[in-house]
XYZ file of C-alpha atoms in Angstrom:
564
model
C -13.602 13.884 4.907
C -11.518 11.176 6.154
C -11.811 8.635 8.992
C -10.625 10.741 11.750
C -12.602 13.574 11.134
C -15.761 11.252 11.403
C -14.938 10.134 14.749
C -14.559 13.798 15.945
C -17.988 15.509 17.898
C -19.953 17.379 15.949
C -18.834 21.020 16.028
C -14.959 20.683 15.946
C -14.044 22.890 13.305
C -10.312 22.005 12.593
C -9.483 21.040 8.785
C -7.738 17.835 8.599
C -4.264 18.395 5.950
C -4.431 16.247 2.700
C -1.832 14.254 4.121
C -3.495 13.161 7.091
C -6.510 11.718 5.010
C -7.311 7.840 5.602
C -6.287 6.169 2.052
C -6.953 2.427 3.448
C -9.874 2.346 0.894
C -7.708 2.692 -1.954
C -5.341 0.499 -0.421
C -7.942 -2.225 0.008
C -9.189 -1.921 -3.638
C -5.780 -2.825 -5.381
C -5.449 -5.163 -2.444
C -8.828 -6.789 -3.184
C -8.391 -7.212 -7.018
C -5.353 -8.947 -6.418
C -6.575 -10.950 -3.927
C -10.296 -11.828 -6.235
C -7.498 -12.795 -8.681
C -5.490 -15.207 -5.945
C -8.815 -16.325 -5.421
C -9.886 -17.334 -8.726
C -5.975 -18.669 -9.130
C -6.780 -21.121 -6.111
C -10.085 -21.907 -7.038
C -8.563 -23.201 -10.268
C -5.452 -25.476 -8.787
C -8.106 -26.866 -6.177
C -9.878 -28.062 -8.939
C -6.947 -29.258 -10.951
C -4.665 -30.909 -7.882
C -7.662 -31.657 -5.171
C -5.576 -32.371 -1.810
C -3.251 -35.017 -3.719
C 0.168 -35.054 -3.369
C 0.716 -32.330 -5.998
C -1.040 -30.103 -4.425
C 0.973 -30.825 -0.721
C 3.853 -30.457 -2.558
C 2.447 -27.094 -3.856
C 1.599 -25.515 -0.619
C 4.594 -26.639 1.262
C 7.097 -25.969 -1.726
C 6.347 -22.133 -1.369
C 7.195 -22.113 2.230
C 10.876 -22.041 2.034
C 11.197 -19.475 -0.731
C 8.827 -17.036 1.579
C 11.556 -17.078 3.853
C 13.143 -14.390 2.032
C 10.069 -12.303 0.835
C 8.591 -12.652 4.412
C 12.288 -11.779 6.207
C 13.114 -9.125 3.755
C 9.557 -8.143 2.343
C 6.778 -5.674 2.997
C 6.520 -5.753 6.584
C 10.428 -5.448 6.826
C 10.506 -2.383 4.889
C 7.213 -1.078 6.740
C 9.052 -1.429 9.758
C 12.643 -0.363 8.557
C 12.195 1.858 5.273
C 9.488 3.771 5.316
C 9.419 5.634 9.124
C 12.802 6.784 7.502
C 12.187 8.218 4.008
C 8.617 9.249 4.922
C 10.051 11.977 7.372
C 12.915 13.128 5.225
C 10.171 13.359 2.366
C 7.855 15.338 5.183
C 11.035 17.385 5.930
C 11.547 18.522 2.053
C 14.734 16.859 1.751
C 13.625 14.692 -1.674
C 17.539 14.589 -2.431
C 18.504 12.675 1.048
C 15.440 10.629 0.648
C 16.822 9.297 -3.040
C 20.096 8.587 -1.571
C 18.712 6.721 1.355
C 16.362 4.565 -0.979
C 19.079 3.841 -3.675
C 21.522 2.635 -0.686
C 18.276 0.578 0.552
C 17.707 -1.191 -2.859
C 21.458 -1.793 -3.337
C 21.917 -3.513 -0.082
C 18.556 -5.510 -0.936
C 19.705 -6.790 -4.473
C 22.870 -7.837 -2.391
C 21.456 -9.591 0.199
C 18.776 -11.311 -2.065
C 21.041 -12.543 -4.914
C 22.702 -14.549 -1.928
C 19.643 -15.654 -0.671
C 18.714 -16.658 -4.026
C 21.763 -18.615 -4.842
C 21.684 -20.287 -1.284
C 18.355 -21.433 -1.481
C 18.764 -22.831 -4.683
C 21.896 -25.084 -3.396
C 20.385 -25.874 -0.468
C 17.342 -27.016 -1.407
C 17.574 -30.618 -0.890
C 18.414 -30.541 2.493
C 15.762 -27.606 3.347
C 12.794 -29.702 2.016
C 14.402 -32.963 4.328
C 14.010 -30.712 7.301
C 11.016 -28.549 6.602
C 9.076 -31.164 5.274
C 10.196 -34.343 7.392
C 6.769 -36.291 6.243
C 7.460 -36.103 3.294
C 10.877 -38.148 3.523
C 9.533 -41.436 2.966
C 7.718 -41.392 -0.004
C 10.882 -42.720 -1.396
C 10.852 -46.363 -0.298
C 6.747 -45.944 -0.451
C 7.288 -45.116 -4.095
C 10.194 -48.349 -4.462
C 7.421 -50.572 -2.822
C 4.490 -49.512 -5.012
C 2.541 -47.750 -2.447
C 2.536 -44.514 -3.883
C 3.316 -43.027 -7.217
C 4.911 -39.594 -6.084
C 8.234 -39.036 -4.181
C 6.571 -35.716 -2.965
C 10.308 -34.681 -1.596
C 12.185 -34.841 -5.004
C 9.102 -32.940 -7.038
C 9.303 -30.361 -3.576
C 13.247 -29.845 -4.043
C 12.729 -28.979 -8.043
C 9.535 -26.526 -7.351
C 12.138 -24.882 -4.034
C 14.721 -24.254 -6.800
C 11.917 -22.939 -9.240
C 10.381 -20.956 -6.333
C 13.328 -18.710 -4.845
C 14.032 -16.458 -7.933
C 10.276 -15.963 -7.319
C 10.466 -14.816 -4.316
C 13.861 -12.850 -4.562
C 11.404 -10.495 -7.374
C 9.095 -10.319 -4.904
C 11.257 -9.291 -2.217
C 12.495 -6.160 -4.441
C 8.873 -5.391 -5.556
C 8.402 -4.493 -1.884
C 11.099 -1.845 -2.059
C 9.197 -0.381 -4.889
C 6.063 -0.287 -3.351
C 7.608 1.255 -0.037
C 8.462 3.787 -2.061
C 5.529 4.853 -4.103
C 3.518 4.310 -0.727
C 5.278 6.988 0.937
C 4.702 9.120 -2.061
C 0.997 8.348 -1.213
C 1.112 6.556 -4.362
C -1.538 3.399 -3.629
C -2.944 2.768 -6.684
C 0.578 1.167 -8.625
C 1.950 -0.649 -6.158
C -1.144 -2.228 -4.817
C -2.392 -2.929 -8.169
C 0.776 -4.103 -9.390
C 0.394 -7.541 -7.719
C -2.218 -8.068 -10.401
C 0.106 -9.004 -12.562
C 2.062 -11.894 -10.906
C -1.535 -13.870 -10.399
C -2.976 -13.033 -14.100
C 0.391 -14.816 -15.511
C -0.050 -17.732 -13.116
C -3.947 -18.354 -14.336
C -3.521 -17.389 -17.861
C -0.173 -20.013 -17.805
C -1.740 -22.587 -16.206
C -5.118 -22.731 -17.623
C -3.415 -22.359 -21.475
C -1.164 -25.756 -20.310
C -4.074 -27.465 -19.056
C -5.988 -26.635 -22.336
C -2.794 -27.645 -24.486
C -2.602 -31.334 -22.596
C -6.435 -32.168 -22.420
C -7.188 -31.338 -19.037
C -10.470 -30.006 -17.526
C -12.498 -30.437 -14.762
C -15.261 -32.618 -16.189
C -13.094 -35.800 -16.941
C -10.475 -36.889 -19.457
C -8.043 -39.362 -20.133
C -5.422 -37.680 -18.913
C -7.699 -36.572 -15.995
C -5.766 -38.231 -13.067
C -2.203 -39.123 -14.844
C 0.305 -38.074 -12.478
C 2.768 -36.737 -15.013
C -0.217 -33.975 -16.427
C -0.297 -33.008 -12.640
C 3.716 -32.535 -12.288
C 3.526 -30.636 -15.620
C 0.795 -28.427 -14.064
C 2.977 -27.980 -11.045
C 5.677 -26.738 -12.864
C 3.973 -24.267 -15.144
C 2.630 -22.791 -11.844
C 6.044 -21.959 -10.154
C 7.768 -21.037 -13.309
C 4.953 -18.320 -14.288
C 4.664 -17.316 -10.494
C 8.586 -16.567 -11.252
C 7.533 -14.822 -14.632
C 5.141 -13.079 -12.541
C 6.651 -11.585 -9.763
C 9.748 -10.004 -12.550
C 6.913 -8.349 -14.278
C 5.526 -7.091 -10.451
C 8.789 -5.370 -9.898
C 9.402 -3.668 -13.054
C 6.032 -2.440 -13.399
C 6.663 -0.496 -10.831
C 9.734 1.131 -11.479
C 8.896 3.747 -13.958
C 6.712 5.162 -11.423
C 9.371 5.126 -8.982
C 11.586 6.979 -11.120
C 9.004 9.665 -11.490
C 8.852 10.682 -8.040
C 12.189 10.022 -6.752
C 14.713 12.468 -6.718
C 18.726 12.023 -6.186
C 18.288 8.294 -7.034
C 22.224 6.526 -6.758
C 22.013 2.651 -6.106
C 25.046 1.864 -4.345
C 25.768 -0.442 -1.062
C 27.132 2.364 1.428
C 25.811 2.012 4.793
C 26.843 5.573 5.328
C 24.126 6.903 3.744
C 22.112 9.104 6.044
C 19.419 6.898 7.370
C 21.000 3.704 6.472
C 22.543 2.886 9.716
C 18.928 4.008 11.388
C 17.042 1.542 9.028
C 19.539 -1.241 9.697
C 19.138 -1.130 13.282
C 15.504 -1.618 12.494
C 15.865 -4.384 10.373
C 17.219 -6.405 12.861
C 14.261 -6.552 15.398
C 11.981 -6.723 12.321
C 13.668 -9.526 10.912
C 13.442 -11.363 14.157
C 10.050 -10.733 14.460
C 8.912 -11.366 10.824
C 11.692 -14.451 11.333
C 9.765 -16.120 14.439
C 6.594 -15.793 12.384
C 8.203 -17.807 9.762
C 9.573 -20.174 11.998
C 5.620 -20.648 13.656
C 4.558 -20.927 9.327
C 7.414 -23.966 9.008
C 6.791 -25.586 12.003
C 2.865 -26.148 10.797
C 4.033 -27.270 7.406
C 6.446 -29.575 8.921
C 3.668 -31.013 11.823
C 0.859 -30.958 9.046
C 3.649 -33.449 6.693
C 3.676 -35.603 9.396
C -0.314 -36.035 8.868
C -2.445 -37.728 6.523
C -1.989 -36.856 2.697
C -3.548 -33.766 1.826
C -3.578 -32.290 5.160
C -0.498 -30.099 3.746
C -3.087 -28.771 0.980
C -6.161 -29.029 3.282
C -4.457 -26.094 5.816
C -3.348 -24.256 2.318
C -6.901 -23.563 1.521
C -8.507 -22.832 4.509
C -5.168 -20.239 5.019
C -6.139 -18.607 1.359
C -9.658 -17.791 2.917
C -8.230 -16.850 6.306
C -5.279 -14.412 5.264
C -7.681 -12.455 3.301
C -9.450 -10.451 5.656
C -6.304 -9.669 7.398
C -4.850 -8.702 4.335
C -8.104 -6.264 3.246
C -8.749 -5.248 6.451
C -5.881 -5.132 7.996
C -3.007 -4.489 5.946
C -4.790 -2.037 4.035
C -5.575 -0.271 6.996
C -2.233 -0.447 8.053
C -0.304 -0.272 5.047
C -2.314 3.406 4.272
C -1.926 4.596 7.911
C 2.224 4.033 8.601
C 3.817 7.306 6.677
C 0.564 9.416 8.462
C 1.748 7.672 11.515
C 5.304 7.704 11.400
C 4.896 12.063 10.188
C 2.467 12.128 13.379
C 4.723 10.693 16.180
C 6.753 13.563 15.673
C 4.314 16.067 15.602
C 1.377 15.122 17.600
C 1.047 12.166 19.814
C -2.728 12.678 20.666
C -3.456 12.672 17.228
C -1.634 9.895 16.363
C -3.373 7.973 19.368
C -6.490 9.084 17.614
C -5.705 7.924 14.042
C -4.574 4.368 15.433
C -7.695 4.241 17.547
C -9.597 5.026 14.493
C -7.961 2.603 12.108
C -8.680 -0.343 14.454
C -12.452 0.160 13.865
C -12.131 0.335 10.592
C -10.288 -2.237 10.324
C -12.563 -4.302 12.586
C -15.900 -3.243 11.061
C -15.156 -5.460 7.952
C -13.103 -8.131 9.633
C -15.643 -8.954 12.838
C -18.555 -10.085 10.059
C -15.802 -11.885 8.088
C -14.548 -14.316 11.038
C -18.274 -14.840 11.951
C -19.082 -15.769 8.850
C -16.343 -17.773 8.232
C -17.345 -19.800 11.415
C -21.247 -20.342 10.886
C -21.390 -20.090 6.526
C -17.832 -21.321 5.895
C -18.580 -24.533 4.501
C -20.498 -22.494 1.517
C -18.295 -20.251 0.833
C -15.582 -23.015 0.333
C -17.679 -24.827 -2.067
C -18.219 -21.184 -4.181
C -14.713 -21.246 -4.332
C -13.171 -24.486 -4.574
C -15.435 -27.647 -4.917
C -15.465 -28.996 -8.350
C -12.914 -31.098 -10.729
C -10.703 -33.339 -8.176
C -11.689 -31.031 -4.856
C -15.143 -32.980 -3.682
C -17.110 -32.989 -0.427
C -14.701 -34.490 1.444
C -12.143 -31.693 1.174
C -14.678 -29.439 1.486
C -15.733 -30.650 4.605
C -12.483 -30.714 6.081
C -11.025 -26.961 4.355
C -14.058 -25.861 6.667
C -13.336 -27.328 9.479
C -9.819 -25.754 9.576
C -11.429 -22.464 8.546
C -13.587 -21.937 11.325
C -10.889 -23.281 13.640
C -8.291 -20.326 12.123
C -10.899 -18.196 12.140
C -11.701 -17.967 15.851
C -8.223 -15.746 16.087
C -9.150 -13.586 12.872
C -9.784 -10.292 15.171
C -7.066 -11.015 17.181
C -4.716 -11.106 14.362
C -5.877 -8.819 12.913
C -6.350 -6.324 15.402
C -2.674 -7.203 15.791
C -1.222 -5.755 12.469
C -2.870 -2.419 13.105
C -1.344 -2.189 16.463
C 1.739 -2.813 15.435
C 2.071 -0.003 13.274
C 2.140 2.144 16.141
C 5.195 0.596 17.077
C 6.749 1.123 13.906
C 5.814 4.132 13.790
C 7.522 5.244 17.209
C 10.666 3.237 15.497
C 10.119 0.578 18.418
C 10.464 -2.913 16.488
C 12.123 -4.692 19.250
C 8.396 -5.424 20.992
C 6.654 -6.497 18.264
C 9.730 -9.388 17.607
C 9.682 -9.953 21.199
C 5.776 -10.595 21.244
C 5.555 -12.802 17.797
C 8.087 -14.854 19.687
C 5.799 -14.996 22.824
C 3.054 -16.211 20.426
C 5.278 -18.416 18.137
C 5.989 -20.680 21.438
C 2.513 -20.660 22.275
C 1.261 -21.592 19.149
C 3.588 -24.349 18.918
C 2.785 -25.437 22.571
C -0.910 -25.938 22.212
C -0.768 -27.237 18.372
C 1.806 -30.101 18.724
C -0.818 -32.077 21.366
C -3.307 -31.220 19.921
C -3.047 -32.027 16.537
C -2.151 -35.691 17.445
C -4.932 -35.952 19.887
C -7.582 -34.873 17.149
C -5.734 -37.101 14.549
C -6.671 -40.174 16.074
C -10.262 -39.706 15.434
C -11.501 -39.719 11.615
C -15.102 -38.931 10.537
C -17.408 -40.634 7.633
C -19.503 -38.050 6.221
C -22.046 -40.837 5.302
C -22.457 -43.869 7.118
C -22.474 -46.829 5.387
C -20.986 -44.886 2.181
C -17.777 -45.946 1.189
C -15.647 -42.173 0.836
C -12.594 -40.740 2.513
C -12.414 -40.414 6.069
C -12.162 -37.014 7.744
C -8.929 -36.762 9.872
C -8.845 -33.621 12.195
C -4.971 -33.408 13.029
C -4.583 -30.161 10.801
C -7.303 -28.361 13.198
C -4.863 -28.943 15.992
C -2.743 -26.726 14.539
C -5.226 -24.469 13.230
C -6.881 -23.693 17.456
C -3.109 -23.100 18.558
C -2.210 -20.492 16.016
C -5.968 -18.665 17.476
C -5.275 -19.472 20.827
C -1.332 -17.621 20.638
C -2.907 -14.724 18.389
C -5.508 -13.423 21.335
C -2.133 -13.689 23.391
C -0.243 -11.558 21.072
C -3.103 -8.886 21.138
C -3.634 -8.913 24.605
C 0.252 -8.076 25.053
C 0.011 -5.963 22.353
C -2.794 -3.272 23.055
C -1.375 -3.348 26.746
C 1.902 -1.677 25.334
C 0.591 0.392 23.488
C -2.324 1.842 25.745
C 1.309 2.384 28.121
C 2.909 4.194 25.473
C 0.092 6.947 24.536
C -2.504 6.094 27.311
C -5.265 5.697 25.341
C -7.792 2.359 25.423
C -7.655 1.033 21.932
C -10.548 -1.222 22.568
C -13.467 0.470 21.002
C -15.861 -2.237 22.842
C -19.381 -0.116 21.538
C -18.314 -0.683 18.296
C -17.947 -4.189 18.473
C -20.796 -4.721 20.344
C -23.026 -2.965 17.797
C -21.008 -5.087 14.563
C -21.494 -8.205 16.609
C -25.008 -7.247 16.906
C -25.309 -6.761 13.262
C -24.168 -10.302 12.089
C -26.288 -11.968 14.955
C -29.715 -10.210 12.781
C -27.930 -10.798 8.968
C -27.828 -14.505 9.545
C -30.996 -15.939 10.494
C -31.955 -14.747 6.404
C -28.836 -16.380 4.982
C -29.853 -19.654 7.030
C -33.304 -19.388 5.349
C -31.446 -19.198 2.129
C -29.660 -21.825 2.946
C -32.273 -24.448 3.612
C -34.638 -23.369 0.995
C -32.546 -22.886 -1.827
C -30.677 -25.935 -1.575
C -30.989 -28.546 -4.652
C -30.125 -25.419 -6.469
C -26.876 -24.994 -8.791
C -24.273 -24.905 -6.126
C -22.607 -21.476 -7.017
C -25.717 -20.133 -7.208
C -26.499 -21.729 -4.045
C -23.691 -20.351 -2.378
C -23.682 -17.119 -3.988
C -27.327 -16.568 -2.513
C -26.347 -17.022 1.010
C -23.416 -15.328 1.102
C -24.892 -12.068 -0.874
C -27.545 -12.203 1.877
C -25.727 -12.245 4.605
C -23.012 -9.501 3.665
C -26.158 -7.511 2.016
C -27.804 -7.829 5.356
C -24.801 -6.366 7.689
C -23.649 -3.589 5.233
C -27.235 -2.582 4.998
C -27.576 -2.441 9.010
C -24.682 -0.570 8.805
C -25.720 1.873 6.271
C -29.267 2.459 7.890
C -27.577 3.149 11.179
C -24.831 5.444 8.985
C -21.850 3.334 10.234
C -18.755 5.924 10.178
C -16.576 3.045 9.597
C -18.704 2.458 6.642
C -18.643 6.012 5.392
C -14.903 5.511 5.409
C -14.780 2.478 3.315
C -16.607 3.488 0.798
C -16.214 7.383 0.694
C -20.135 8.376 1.538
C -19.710 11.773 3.262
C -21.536 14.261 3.265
């Protein structure tokens, strides 16, 4: 039984086909490995870098190389590549399909090798632009002030960084593919593999120099922090070759007619091409919005660059598990449906929002009210101390105020994809790049006038809330960008996609689970901090999945396959 058939009333007696069955689960498992594994990967360079400058040059070094992954990456080829091959594999034509995917992947390699080279030679002046704070550490550094030109370490980790991404980029071709083939478990499983070299590398280095958490003489030398740096964008390079090739043998399996070439006559090519565009635009003013924080947050305090990096870790998560699982699993169903059966597909969307929702709505609320322990499971320890954790919160509650909205946002957007419109979805991340930018830019100087001492008379770091500026205009924009979004949609198939019970009765849930993870809270503190934290969190997720289950949730039932 899948997701759909749950929602149905109780006496319909049509049979679902195996390919209409909800794989977001599976999804969401490879998904959430990889992403326990990015977690323990951050957890570790908090604790080695703490919000120095090492670790703002580490967060805002990967920016520019994203470009390309994020331009030409999985959501391009959601949007582009797989509508296409998914109906000529649903037509029987596994010989066009081939074609059509070797054109795809030649056209790819060609376009990132360029990228590649480009961002490689332009690096210098990319990290002067995109990083404008960071542009004086130069005479700072000549004067004495400060030990780290954070722009000339950013330029060599750029040049590391974009054959990274450019492996990455082609990795999403391969997992395009074995998607539509329905095959979820390599290529969301794959991604294992680029953050198991990263940790493995960099924790081997550390041991090699001397370096640990507790204290050392080499504990705060800036040169065993660069050599750190490096190891973790020359792995993550490592990393995302092994991602790729993984993959391929897989791909090989299923694919039939396979001839990599560059012809744009290929049937589908010119189809997917004129998809790219609008998805490139969209995916492009997303970027843009991603830059234009890095570059505001340089122009802030030191470590507000790595302060926003770690409350984003912790925010992109759920969207990622909950709602790119969701809508990763649901595009070939949907893009075979809008053909077919437009109710249905109305239906399926409908039904992937709650499901996607369930998981997400006690995520954000938790985030908000228990985020400060869950940031100190993860991160505090080594050179991350109360201080950042105060402030990693802070942001995380303030991103976390648009978590539905966003993601409520990538599930809607499949429908689009799936009806081969792209050009509204570019239109409306534009509409919410402008916004974002409109309410963060004030706001984050306002806030950043006013610093906090967490205790008085205590000599520690002062809290500066600039960063959270930008963190309540990216929210603010993302409820925008639903709002627009739904409205479209509900136009397009005339169905409300707001499943307002639902969320009432989830809402409802989290309001009862945390009035025991408070208690937890207050009288197990003293306790071994992990511990601590592990306590209250455990109680508070037991408590809503056990509502859930007692009430027999469908959206539950989907997740974890409990049918009857």
């Amino acid at each position: 039984m899948n997701i759909l058939q749950i929602y149905q009333p109780k006496g319909h007696k049509s049979k679902q086909k195996k390919e209409e069955q909800s794989y977001a689960p599976l999804v969401a498992l490879g998904i959430l490995t990889s992403r326990f594994l990015g977690l323990v990967r951050w957890s570790i360079i908090a604790r080695y870098f703490g919000s120095g400058p090492q670790a703002d040059v580490l967060r805002a070094a990967f920016q520019a190389p994203n470009a390309l992954q994020n331009l030409l990456g999985e959501g391009t080829m959601s949007a582009a590549f797989i509508p296409v091959y998914s109906k000529m594999l649903d037509e029987g034509r596994l010989e066009a399909a081939g074609r059509f995917a070797g054109s795809i992947l030649g056209l790819m390699i060609a376009t990132v090798s360029v990228g590649v080279l480009l961002g490689i030679w332009l690096a210098h002046p990319l990290c002067s632009i995109l990083m404008r704070g960071f542009v004086g550490d130069a005479a700072e550094v000549a004067a004495g002030i400060r030990e780290i030109d954070r722009l000339l370490l950013a330029v060599d980790m750029v040049r590391i960084a974009f054959p990274m991404a450019g492996m990455l980029v082609l990795s999403s071709w391969a997992l395009a593919v074995l998607n539509s083939h329905r095959l979820f478990h390599i290529s969301y499983f794959a991604p294992i593999l680029w953050n198991i070299v990263i940790i493995v590398s960099l924790t081997s280095v550390a041991y090699m120099t001397g370096y640990n958490f507790v204290g050392h003489e080499n504990y705060y030398l800036p040169e065993t922090l660069t050599q750190l740096l490096i190891t973790v964008f020359v792995s993550g390079t490592i990393g995302g070759l092994l991602q790729f090739v993984i993959q391929l043998p897989a791909v090989f399996t299923v694919m039939k007619g396979f001839r990599l070439s560059l012809s744009t006559h290929v049937e589908g090519v010119r189809n997917a091409l004129r998809a790219v565009g609008p998805a490139i635009a969209g995916r492009g003013v997303a970027q843009l919005s991603a830059y234009v924080d890095i570059l505001l947050a340089t122009l802030l305090v030191q470590g507000a660059v790595a302060s926003i990096g770690y409350a984003q870790v912790l925010y992109i998560l759920p969207i990622s598990l909950f709602g790119l699982s969701v809508a990763a699993a649901e595009l070939p169903e949907l893009s075979r449906l809008a053909t077919k059966n437009m109710t249905r597909m109305a239906d399926r969307i409908a039904a992937g929002l709650r499901q996607g929702l369930f998981l997400a709505i006690p995520t954000a609320l938790g985030y908000i009210s228990l985020g400060y322990v869950i940031i100190r499971l993860i991160y505090e320890g080594g050179l991350f101390d109360a201080d950042d954790n105060w402030l990693a919160y802070i942001i995380l509650a303030a991103y976390s105020t648009g978590l539905l909205a966003t993601v409520g946002s990538r599930l809607l957007q499949n429908g689009f994809w799936a009806l081969e419109d792209t050009k509204t979805p570019a239109r409306l991340a534009a509409v919410r790049a402008v916004i974002s930018v409109t309410i963060a830019f004030p706001a984050m100087f306002a806030l950043d006038q006013y610093s906090v001492s967490l205790i008085p008379g205590v000599e520690t770091s002062p809290l500066y809330f600039g960063a959270v500026g930008l963190a309540l205009g990216s929210s603010v924009a993302a409820w925008i960008e639903w709002w627009l979004l739904q409205r479209g949609l509900r136009q397009k198939l005339q169905i409300d996609f707001v499943p307002w019970n639902a969320i009432g009765t989830m809402m409802l849930f989290v309001a009862i689970a945390l009035p025991p993870a408070y208690a937890v809270w207050y009288f197990t503190q003293g306790w071994f901090s992990l511990l601590h934290a592990a306590l209250v969190v455990g109680v508070f997720a037991g408590g809503y999945l056990g509502l859930a289950y007692y009430r027999k949730m469908p959206e539950l039932k989907a997740w974890i396959k409990i049918y009857k």
